[in-house]
Amino acid sequence: AAPAVETPLVRAPAWTESETLTQEKETLGFYVSSHPLDQWQYWASVFATADLSNIRERGQDSRVVIPILVQSMRTLVVKQGRSAGQKMAILTVEDTVGVAEAVMFTECFSKYSHLLEDEAPKFLLGRIDLSRGDPQILVDRLVPIDGLPLERGVLRVTVSELRLNGSSRQALESLATTLGVTSPTPTNGNGNGHTNTPTTGSGTIPIELVVETDEVVCEVKPARELRTTLTPDLARELVAAVGEGSVKLYKGVAVELEKDRKPWEKRG
């Protein structure tokens, strides 16, 4: 018999992380190496108010902001009422800790169905419905994961001595660098040098800086108000400095929803 001929294997380019995750999901039905939301965890943590493992605990009609992936979608045609003939959708959504159903009624579906054409992570804004047994989320809005689910508000950055385990001074220095604040520079013997007046970062979101020790929690107010513009890169740097859970947007609003409210609802 003729000797077997060895065929050399062709070197193939390595998959990107997203390609690897796609292949894992299609082949195994779940992710192995990581989760698509992992790369957005610092950014998402700034806005997220709940996760899919604890939405039942939030109570009926509680509003939530959750970073999610859409596992599947089932569309329905409404047969009666003012929305007869229009489409709505039932989504199965997941995050890194749970799975739930989310309902998009006709108006919401017509606004945001285009965001369901890809498998990229998204922010889901909605309210909890516990009236049907298993908790559902009634969707108000979908936002691409790299977008802003909430606007305005105040960015609270907490420097916790307990959490940072003795490295709070380094955290404050890192924050100053990230936010564009000039650290105080002493003058030299001739009286020359920079003054100790800090500069402030430019942006649209005011920053509230909180320092926490085992004895006291206080807000630090600089001479000038600190402001910034929220981006995923900034969120990553801030969280790297002070730790997960220490950077949150408070009092933010979904602007589209705010416009739809009646005057008395806005006052509330």
PDB file of C-alpha atoms in Angstrom:
ATOM      1  CA  ALA A   1       0.000   0.000   0.000  1.00  0.00           C
ATOM      2  CA  ALA A   2       1.131   3.507  -0.745  1.00  0.00           C
ATOM      3  CA  PRO A   3       2.382   5.372   2.279  1.00  0.00           C
ATOM      4  CA  ALA A   4      -0.038   7.893   3.744  1.00  0.00           C
ATOM      5  CA  VAL A   5       0.644  11.467   2.801  1.00  0.00           C
ATOM      6  CA  GLU A   6       0.565  13.891   5.672  1.00  0.00           C
ATOM      7  CA  THR A   7      -1.259  17.115   4.899  1.00  0.00           C
ATOM      8  CA  PRO A   8      -0.013  20.027   6.968  1.00  0.00           C
ATOM      9  CA  LEU A   9      -2.692  21.905   8.886  1.00  0.00           C
ATOM     10  CA  VAL A  10      -3.352  25.399   7.641  1.00  0.00           C
ATOM     11  CA  ARG A  11      -2.758  28.010  10.313  1.00  0.00           C
ATOM     12  CA  ALA A  12      -6.033  29.853  10.818  1.00  0.00           C
ATOM     13  CA  PRO A  13      -6.377  33.280  12.406  1.00  0.00           C
ATOM     14  CA  ALA A  14      -7.588  33.211  15.991  1.00  0.00           C
ATOM     15  CA  TRP A  15     -11.209  34.102  16.647  1.00  0.00           C
ATOM     16  CA  THR A  16     -11.971  37.410  18.255  1.00  0.00           C
ATOM     17  CA  GLU A  17     -13.663  37.320  21.657  1.00  0.00           C
ATOM     18  CA  SER A  18     -17.062  38.044  20.102  1.00  0.00           C
ATOM     19  CA  GLU A  19     -16.593  35.283  17.504  1.00  0.00           C
ATOM     20  CA  THR A  20     -15.584  32.829  20.242  1.00  0.00           C
ATOM     21  CA  LEU A  21     -18.670  33.682  22.293  1.00  0.00           C
ATOM     22  CA  THR A  22     -20.919  33.363  19.242  1.00  0.00           C
ATOM     23  CA  GLN A  23     -19.530  29.906  18.442  1.00  0.00           C
ATOM     24  CA  GLU A  24     -19.872  28.782  22.073  1.00  0.00           C
ATOM     25  CA  LYS A  25     -23.495  29.892  22.197  1.00  0.00           C
ATOM     26  CA  GLU A  26     -24.404  28.301  18.863  1.00  0.00           C
ATOM     27  CA  THR A  27     -22.618  25.018  19.627  1.00  0.00           C
ATOM     28  CA  LEU A  28     -23.267  24.546  23.354  1.00  0.00           C
ATOM     29  CA  GLY A  29     -26.239  26.783  23.999  1.00  0.00           C
ATOM     30  CA  PHE A  30     -24.356  28.773  26.649  1.00  0.00           C
ATOM     31  CA  TYR A  31     -21.179  30.807  27.083  1.00  0.00           C
ATOM     32  CA  VAL A  32     -17.983  29.246  28.455  1.00  0.00           C
ATOM     33  CA  SER A  33     -14.997  31.580  28.219  1.00  0.00           C
ATOM     34  CA  SER A  34     -16.869  34.727  29.333  1.00  0.00           C
ATOM     35  CA  HIS A  35     -20.188  36.515  28.917  1.00  0.00           C
ATOM     36  CA  PRO A  36     -20.833  39.280  26.345  1.00  0.00           C
ATOM     37  CA  LEU A  37     -21.885  41.613  29.160  1.00  0.00           C
ATOM     38  CA  ASP A  38     -18.576  41.187  31.009  1.00  0.00           C
ATOM     39  CA  GLN A  39     -16.727  43.685  28.859  1.00  0.00           C
ATOM     40  CA  TRP A  40     -19.390  46.294  29.696  1.00  0.00           C
ATOM     41  CA  GLN A  41     -19.594  45.617  33.441  1.00  0.00           C
ATOM     42  CA  TYR A  42     -17.951  48.873  34.560  1.00  0.00           C
ATOM     43  CA  TRP A  43     -20.060  51.029  32.252  1.00  0.00           C
ATOM     44  CA  ALA A  44     -23.277  49.152  32.965  1.00  0.00           C
ATOM     45  CA  SER A  45     -22.736  49.312  36.736  1.00  0.00           C
ATOM     46  CA  VAL A  46     -22.970  53.119  36.605  1.00  0.00           C
ATOM     47  CA  PHE A  47     -26.628  52.913  35.533  1.00  0.00           C
ATOM     48  CA  ALA A  48     -27.944  49.475  36.542  1.00  0.00           C
ATOM     49  CA  THR A  49     -30.506  49.476  39.342  1.00  0.00           C
ATOM     50  CA  ALA A  50     -31.214  45.740  39.483  1.00  0.00           C
ATOM     51  CA  ASP A  51     -30.348  42.388  37.944  1.00  0.00           C
ATOM     52  CA  LEU A  52     -32.574  39.568  36.737  1.00  0.00           C
ATOM     53  CA  SER A  53     -32.003  37.480  39.853  1.00  0.00           C
ATOM     54  CA  ASN A  54     -33.651  39.992  42.190  1.00  0.00           C
ATOM     55  CA  ILE A  55     -36.410  41.706  40.216  1.00  0.00           C
ATOM     56  CA  ARG A  56     -39.126  39.953  42.246  1.00  0.00           C
ATOM     57  CA  GLU A  57     -37.753  41.592  45.378  1.00  0.00           C
ATOM     58  CA  ARG A  58     -38.123  45.048  43.823  1.00  0.00           C
ATOM     59  CA  GLY A  59     -41.913  44.936  43.999  1.00  0.00           C
ATOM     60  CA  GLN A  60     -44.783  45.567  41.594  1.00  0.00           C
ATOM     61  CA  ASP A  61     -44.322  48.516  39.213  1.00  0.00           C
ATOM     62  CA  SER A  62     -40.772  49.266  40.383  1.00  0.00           C
ATOM     63  CA  ARG A  63     -38.762  50.873  37.602  1.00  0.00           C
ATOM     64  CA  VAL A  64     -35.458  49.268  36.696  1.00  0.00           C
ATOM     65  CA  VAL A  65     -32.479  49.745  34.410  1.00  0.00           C
ATOM     66  CA  ILE A  66     -30.807  46.427  33.533  1.00  0.00           C
ATOM     67  CA  PRO A  67     -28.086  45.543  31.013  1.00  0.00           C
ATOM     68  CA  ILE A  68     -29.311  42.489  29.068  1.00  0.00           C
ATOM     69  CA  LEU A  69     -28.915  40.189  26.108  1.00  0.00           C
ATOM     70  CA  VAL A  70     -31.973  39.100  24.118  1.00  0.00           C
ATOM     71  CA  GLN A  71     -32.100  35.304  23.956  1.00  0.00           C
ATOM     72  CA  SER A  72     -35.229  35.059  21.815  1.00  0.00           C
ATOM     73  CA  MET A  73     -38.213  37.036  20.586  1.00  0.00           C
ATOM     74  CA  ARG A  74     -41.799  36.049  19.860  1.00  0.00           C
ATOM     75  CA  THR A  75     -43.931  38.569  17.977  1.00  0.00           C
ATOM     76  CA  LEU A  76     -47.707  38.786  18.256  1.00  0.00           C
ATOM     77  CA  VAL A  77     -50.323  40.724  16.306  1.00  0.00           C
ATOM     78  CA  VAL A  78     -52.828  42.520  18.506  1.00  0.00           C
ATOM     79  CA  LYS A  79     -56.358  41.528  17.500  1.00  0.00           C
ATOM     80  CA  GLN A  80     -58.512  43.945  19.460  1.00  0.00           C
ATOM     81  CA  GLY A  81     -58.570  47.499  20.733  1.00  0.00           C
ATOM     82  CA  ARG A  82     -56.878  50.648  19.492  1.00  0.00           C
ATOM     83  CA  SER A  83     -53.699  48.722  18.646  1.00  0.00           C
ATOM     84  CA  ALA A  84     -55.449  46.065  16.572  1.00  0.00           C
ATOM     85  CA  GLY A  85     -53.302  44.921  13.664  1.00  0.00           C
ATOM     86  CA  GLN A  86     -50.052  46.178  15.236  1.00  0.00           C
ATOM     87  CA  LYS A  87     -47.175  44.036  16.472  1.00  0.00           C
ATOM     88  CA  MET A  88     -45.942  43.532  20.001  1.00  0.00           C
ATOM     89  CA  ALA A  89     -43.236  41.186  21.274  1.00  0.00           C
ATOM     90  CA  ILE A  90     -42.392  38.862  24.144  1.00  0.00           C
ATOM     91  CA  LEU A  91     -38.631  38.747  24.752  1.00  0.00           C
ATOM     92  CA  THR A  92     -36.599  36.267  26.731  1.00  0.00           C
ATOM     93  CA  VAL A  93     -33.716  38.278  28.149  1.00  0.00           C
ATOM     94  CA  GLU A  94     -30.666  37.309  30.184  1.00  0.00           C
ATOM     95  CA  ASP A  95     -27.904  38.938  32.145  1.00  0.00           C
ATOM     96  CA  THR A  96     -24.940  37.295  33.888  1.00  0.00           C
ATOM     97  CA  VAL A  97     -27.069  35.963  36.761  1.00  0.00           C
ATOM     98  CA  GLY A  98     -30.583  35.260  35.493  1.00  0.00           C
ATOM     99  CA  VAL A  99     -33.257  35.026  32.806  1.00  0.00           C
ATOM    100  CA  ALA A 100     -36.680  36.685  32.571  1.00  0.00           C
ATOM    101  CA  GLU A 101     -39.426  37.618  30.141  1.00  0.00           C
ATOM    102  CA  ALA A 102     -39.842  41.180  28.903  1.00  0.00           C
ATOM    103  CA  VAL A 103     -42.951  42.505  27.167  1.00  0.00           C
ATOM    104  CA  MET A 104     -42.802  45.174  24.458  1.00  0.00           C
ATOM    105  CA  PHE A 105     -46.233  46.590  23.727  1.00  0.00           C
ATOM    106  CA  THR A 106     -47.049  48.009  20.317  1.00  0.00           C
ATOM    107  CA  GLU A 107     -45.803  51.587  20.757  1.00  0.00           C
ATOM    108  CA  CYS A 108     -42.564  50.441  22.372  1.00  0.00           C
ATOM    109  CA  PHE A 109     -42.034  47.746  19.736  1.00  0.00           C
ATOM    110  CA  SER A 110     -42.525  50.220  16.883  1.00  0.00           C
ATOM    111  CA  LYS A 111     -39.907  52.548  18.415  1.00  0.00           C
ATOM    112  CA  TYR A 112     -37.222  50.041  19.344  1.00  0.00           C
ATOM    113  CA  SER A 113     -37.702  46.900  17.231  1.00  0.00           C
ATOM    114  CA  HIS A 114     -34.774  47.964  15.032  1.00  0.00           C
ATOM    115  CA  LEU A 115     -32.470  47.426  18.021  1.00  0.00           C
ATOM    116  CA  LEU A 116     -33.475  43.752  18.057  1.00  0.00           C
ATOM    117  CA  GLU A 117     -31.936  43.148  14.647  1.00  0.00           C
ATOM    118  CA  ASP A 118     -28.519  42.416  16.176  1.00  0.00           C
ATOM    119  CA  GLU A 119     -27.369  40.352  19.155  1.00  0.00           C
ATOM    120  CA  ALA A 120     -25.397  43.102  20.882  1.00  0.00           C
ATOM    121  CA  PRO A 121     -26.054  43.785  24.587  1.00  0.00           C
ATOM    122  CA  LYS A 122     -28.532  46.508  25.455  1.00  0.00           C
ATOM    123  CA  PHE A 123     -29.890  48.506  28.350  1.00  0.00           C
ATOM    124  CA  LEU A 124     -33.497  47.669  29.158  1.00  0.00           C
ATOM    125  CA  LEU A 125     -35.608  50.281  30.951  1.00  0.00           C
ATOM    126  CA  GLY A 126     -38.981  49.217  32.255  1.00  0.00           C
ATOM    127  CA  ARG A 127     -41.135  48.354  35.234  1.00  0.00           C
ATOM    128  CA  ILE A 128     -41.660  45.111  37.108  1.00  0.00           C
ATOM    129  CA  ASP A 129     -44.919  43.171  36.674  1.00  0.00           C
ATOM    130  CA  LEU A 130     -45.592  40.420  39.241  1.00  0.00           C
ATOM    131  CA  SER A 131     -49.252  39.873  38.353  1.00  0.00           C
ATOM    132  CA  ARG A 132     -48.682  36.771  36.183  1.00  0.00           C
ATOM    133  CA  GLY A 133     -46.690  34.581  38.559  1.00  0.00           C
ATOM    134  CA  ASP A 134     -43.146  34.682  37.242  1.00  0.00           C
ATOM    135  CA  PRO A 135     -41.873  38.264  37.210  1.00  0.00           C
ATOM    136  CA  GLN A 136     -41.870  40.092  33.879  1.00  0.00           C
ATOM    137  CA  ILE A 137     -40.500  43.441  32.800  1.00  0.00           C
ATOM    138  CA  LEU A 138     -42.802  45.755  30.865  1.00  0.00           C
ATOM    139  CA  VAL A 139     -40.375  47.528  28.564  1.00  0.00           C
ATOM    140  CA  ASP A 140     -40.394  51.301  28.253  1.00  0.00           C
ATOM    141  CA  ARG A 141     -37.178  51.700  26.301  1.00  0.00           C
ATOM    142  CA  LEU A 142     -34.167  49.883  24.836  1.00  0.00           C
ATOM    143  CA  VAL A 143     -30.788  51.583  24.434  1.00  0.00           C
ATOM    144  CA  PRO A 144     -27.585  50.259  22.819  1.00  0.00           C
ATOM    145  CA  ILE A 145     -25.123  49.207  25.528  1.00  0.00           C
ATOM    146  CA  ASP A 146     -22.660  51.938  24.562  1.00  0.00           C
ATOM    147  CA  GLY A 147     -25.372  54.598  24.806  1.00  0.00           C
ATOM    148  CA  LEU A 148     -26.817  56.558  27.729  1.00  0.00           C
ATOM    149  CA  PRO A 149     -29.912  54.917  29.219  1.00  0.00           C
ATOM    150  CA  LEU A 150     -30.281  57.826  31.654  1.00  0.00           C
ATOM    151  CA  GLU A 151     -29.340  61.467  31.258  1.00  0.00           C
ATOM    152  CA  ARG A 152     -28.847  64.431  33.570  1.00  0.00           C
ATOM    153  CA  GLY A 153     -28.532  63.340  37.193  1.00  0.00           C
ATOM    154  CA  VAL A 154     -25.466  63.401  39.452  1.00  0.00           C
ATOM    155  CA  LEU A 155     -22.494  61.053  39.244  1.00  0.00           C
ATOM    156  CA  ARG A 156     -21.660  59.934  42.788  1.00  0.00           C
ATOM    157  CA  VAL A 157     -18.113  58.666  43.254  1.00  0.00           C
ATOM    158  CA  THR A 158     -17.482  57.081  46.663  1.00  0.00           C
ATOM    159  CA  VAL A 159     -13.990  56.658  48.074  1.00  0.00           C
ATOM    160  CA  SER A 160     -14.417  54.037  50.798  1.00  0.00           C
ATOM    161  CA  GLU A 161     -11.469  53.491  53.119  1.00  0.00           C
ATOM    162  CA  LEU A 162     -12.949  50.147  54.170  1.00  0.00           C
ATOM    163  CA  ARG A 163     -13.356  48.910  50.607  1.00  0.00           C
ATOM    164  CA  LEU A 164     -10.004  50.226  49.424  1.00  0.00           C
ATOM    165  CA  ASN A 165      -8.164  48.756  52.408  1.00  0.00           C
ATOM    166  CA  GLY A 166      -5.718  51.582  52.991  1.00  0.00           C
ATOM    167  CA  SER A 167      -5.297  52.777  49.408  1.00  0.00           C
ATOM    168  CA  SER A 168      -7.792  55.645  49.505  1.00  0.00           C
ATOM    169  CA  ARG A 169      -5.082  58.297  49.063  1.00  0.00           C
ATOM    170  CA  GLN A 170      -3.929  56.641  45.833  1.00  0.00           C
ATOM    171  CA  ALA A 171      -7.573  56.407  44.753  1.00  0.00           C
ATOM    172  CA  LEU A 172      -8.063  60.152  45.266  1.00  0.00           C
ATOM    173  CA  GLU A 173      -4.910  60.910  43.279  1.00  0.00           C
ATOM    174  CA  SER A 174      -6.099  58.643  40.486  1.00  0.00           C
ATOM    175  CA  LEU A 175      -9.498  60.369  40.491  1.00  0.00           C
ATOM    176  CA  ALA A 176      -7.837  63.761  40.244  1.00  0.00           C
ATOM    177  CA  THR A 177      -5.895  62.630  37.190  1.00  0.00           C
ATOM    178  CA  THR A 178      -8.898  61.014  35.530  1.00  0.00           C
ATOM    179  CA  LEU A 179     -11.180  63.998  36.086  1.00  0.00           C
ATOM    180  CA  GLY A 180      -8.609  66.560  35.019  1.00  0.00           C
ATOM    181  CA  VAL A 181      -8.227  68.119  38.452  1.00  0.00           C
ATOM    182  CA  THR A 182      -4.854  69.749  39.108  1.00  0.00           C
ATOM    183  CA  SER A 183      -3.283  68.482  42.321  1.00  0.00           C
ATOM    184  CA  PRO A 184      -1.991  71.172  44.674  1.00  0.00           C
ATOM    185  CA  THR A 185       1.644  72.011  43.914  1.00  0.00           C
ATOM    186  CA  PRO A 186       3.696  73.722  46.618  1.00  0.00           C
ATOM    187  CA  THR A 187       5.672  76.829  45.721  1.00  0.00           C
ATOM    188  CA  ASN A 188       9.455  76.733  45.769  1.00  0.00           C
ATOM    189  CA  GLY A 189      11.704  78.798  47.998  1.00  0.00           C
ATOM    190  CA  ASN A 190      11.557  81.800  45.631  1.00  0.00           C
ATOM    191  CA  GLY A 191       7.805  81.938  45.824  1.00  0.00           C
ATOM    192  CA  ASN A 192       7.399  80.589  42.304  1.00  0.00           C
ATOM    193  CA  GLY A 193       5.175  77.679  41.401  1.00  0.00           C
ATOM    194  CA  HIS A 194       1.548  76.803  40.836  1.00  0.00           C
ATOM    195  CA  THR A 195      -1.242  77.934  43.072  1.00  0.00           C
ATOM    196  CA  ASN A 196      -3.323  75.414  44.968  1.00  0.00           C
ATOM    197  CA  THR A 197      -6.523  76.176  43.047  1.00  0.00           C
ATOM    198  CA  PRO A 198      -7.831  73.006  41.373  1.00  0.00           C
ATOM    199  CA  THR A 199      -9.117  73.043  37.853  1.00  0.00           C
ATOM    200  CA  THR A 200     -12.281  71.189  36.967  1.00  0.00           C
ATOM    201  CA  GLY A 201     -13.103  68.722  34.251  1.00  0.00           C
ATOM    202  CA  SER A 202     -15.536  69.922  31.594  1.00  0.00           C
ATOM    203  CA  GLY A 203     -18.801  68.156  30.942  1.00  0.00           C
ATOM    204  CA  THR A 204     -22.524  68.057  31.508  1.00  0.00           C
ATOM    205  CA  ILE A 205     -22.847  65.778  34.567  1.00  0.00           C
ATOM    206  CA  PRO A 206     -22.017  67.168  38.039  1.00  0.00           C
ATOM    207  CA  ILE A 207     -19.873  64.933  40.248  1.00  0.00           C
ATOM    208  CA  GLU A 208     -20.580  64.287  43.911  1.00  0.00           C
ATOM    209  CA  LEU A 209     -17.457  63.055  45.719  1.00  0.00           C
ATOM    210  CA  VAL A 210     -18.124  61.075  48.910  1.00  0.00           C
ATOM    211  CA  VAL A 211     -15.454  59.869  51.343  1.00  0.00           C
ATOM    212  CA  GLU A 212     -16.329  57.025  53.684  1.00  0.00           C
ATOM    213  CA  THR A 213     -14.368  55.777  56.706  1.00  0.00           C
ATOM    214  CA  ASP A 214     -15.304  53.468  59.552  1.00  0.00           C
ATOM    215  CA  GLU A 215     -16.363  56.517  61.567  1.00  0.00           C
ATOM    216  CA  VAL A 216     -17.893  58.990  59.137  1.00  0.00           C
ATOM    217  CA  VAL A 217     -19.366  59.471  55.658  1.00  0.00           C
ATOM    218  CA  CYS A 218     -19.038  62.947  54.194  1.00  0.00           C
ATOM    219  CA  GLU A 219     -19.298  64.774  50.885  1.00  0.00           C
ATOM    220  CA  VAL A 220     -16.190  66.632  49.750  1.00  0.00           C
ATOM    221  CA  LYS A 221     -17.014  69.892  48.001  1.00  0.00           C
ATOM    222  CA  PRO A 222     -14.171  71.418  45.964  1.00  0.00           C
ATOM    223  CA  ALA A 223     -13.883  75.154  45.388  1.00  0.00           C
ATOM    224  CA  ARG A 224     -15.423  74.686  41.952  1.00  0.00           C
ATOM    225  CA  GLU A 225     -18.058  72.200  40.922  1.00  0.00           C
ATOM    226  CA  LEU A 226     -16.670  69.102  39.254  1.00  0.00           C
ATOM    227  CA  ARG A 227     -18.419  68.084  36.040  1.00  0.00           C
ATOM    228  CA  THR A 228     -17.741  65.430  33.442  1.00  0.00           C
ATOM    229  CA  THR A 229     -19.082  63.761  30.321  1.00  0.00           C
ATOM    230  CA  LEU A 230     -19.961  60.110  30.804  1.00  0.00           C
ATOM    231  CA  THR A 231     -18.278  57.627  28.470  1.00  0.00           C
ATOM    232  CA  PRO A 232     -17.474  53.908  28.796  1.00  0.00           C
ATOM    233  CA  ASP A 233     -13.742  54.678  28.996  1.00  0.00           C
ATOM    234  CA  LEU A 234     -14.260  57.185  31.800  1.00  0.00           C
ATOM    235  CA  ALA A 235     -16.434  54.721  33.723  1.00  0.00           C
ATOM    236  CA  ARG A 236     -13.725  52.062  33.454  1.00  0.00           C
ATOM    237  CA  GLU A 237     -11.076  54.443  34.815  1.00  0.00           C
ATOM    238  CA  LEU A 238     -13.252  55.641  37.687  1.00  0.00           C
ATOM    239  CA  VAL A 239     -14.257  52.126  38.731  1.00  0.00           C
ATOM    240  CA  ALA A 240     -10.629  50.997  38.474  1.00  0.00           C
ATOM    241  CA  ALA A 241      -9.733  53.775  40.927  1.00  0.00           C
ATOM    242  CA  VAL A 242     -12.448  53.314  43.568  1.00  0.00           C
ATOM    243  CA  GLY A 243     -13.869  49.823  43.007  1.00  0.00           C
ATOM    244  CA  GLU A 244     -17.078  48.305  41.644  1.00  0.00           C
ATOM    245  CA  GLY A 245     -20.288  49.688  43.078  1.00  0.00           C
ATOM    246  CA  SER A 246     -18.639  53.005  43.979  1.00  0.00           C
ATOM    247  CA  VAL A 247     -19.595  54.925  40.812  1.00  0.00           C
ATOM    248  CA  LYS A 248     -23.318  55.516  40.283  1.00  0.00           C
ATOM    249  CA  LEU A 249     -25.536  57.949  38.399  1.00  0.00           C
ATOM    250  CA  TYR A 250     -28.261  59.181  40.739  1.00  0.00           C
ATOM    251  CA  LYS A 251     -31.424  61.112  39.856  1.00  0.00           C
ATOM    252  CA  GLY A 252     -30.898  60.369  36.167  1.00  0.00           C
ATOM    253  CA  VAL A 253     -33.956  60.317  33.929  1.00  0.00           C
ATOM    254  CA  ALA A 254     -34.901  58.673  30.666  1.00  0.00           C
ATOM    255  CA  VAL A 255     -35.516  61.869  28.738  1.00  0.00           C
ATOM    256  CA  GLU A 256     -37.998  60.360  26.270  1.00  0.00           C
ATOM    257  CA  LEU A 257     -40.119  59.079  29.148  1.00  0.00           C
ATOM    258  CA  GLU A 258     -39.922  62.420  30.942  1.00  0.00           C
ATOM    259  CA  LYS A 259     -41.348  64.189  27.878  1.00  0.00           C
ATOM    260  CA  ASP A 260     -44.302  61.815  27.830  1.00  0.00           C
ATOM    261  CA  ARG A 261     -45.286  62.450  31.453  1.00  0.00           C
ATOM    262  CA  LYS A 262     -48.098  64.731  32.501  1.00  0.00           C
ATOM    263  CA  PRO A 263     -47.118  67.879  34.458  1.00  0.00           C
ATOM    264  CA  TRP A 264     -48.379  66.446  37.763  1.00  0.00           C
ATOM    265  CA  GLU A 265     -46.380  63.231  37.203  1.00  0.00           C
ATOM    266  CA  LYS A 266     -43.195  65.250  36.657  1.00  0.00           C
ATOM    267  CA  ARG A 267     -43.713  67.078  39.936  1.00  0.00           C
ATOM    268  CA  GLY A 268     -43.998  63.732  41.693  1.00  0.00           C
TER     269      GLY A 268
END
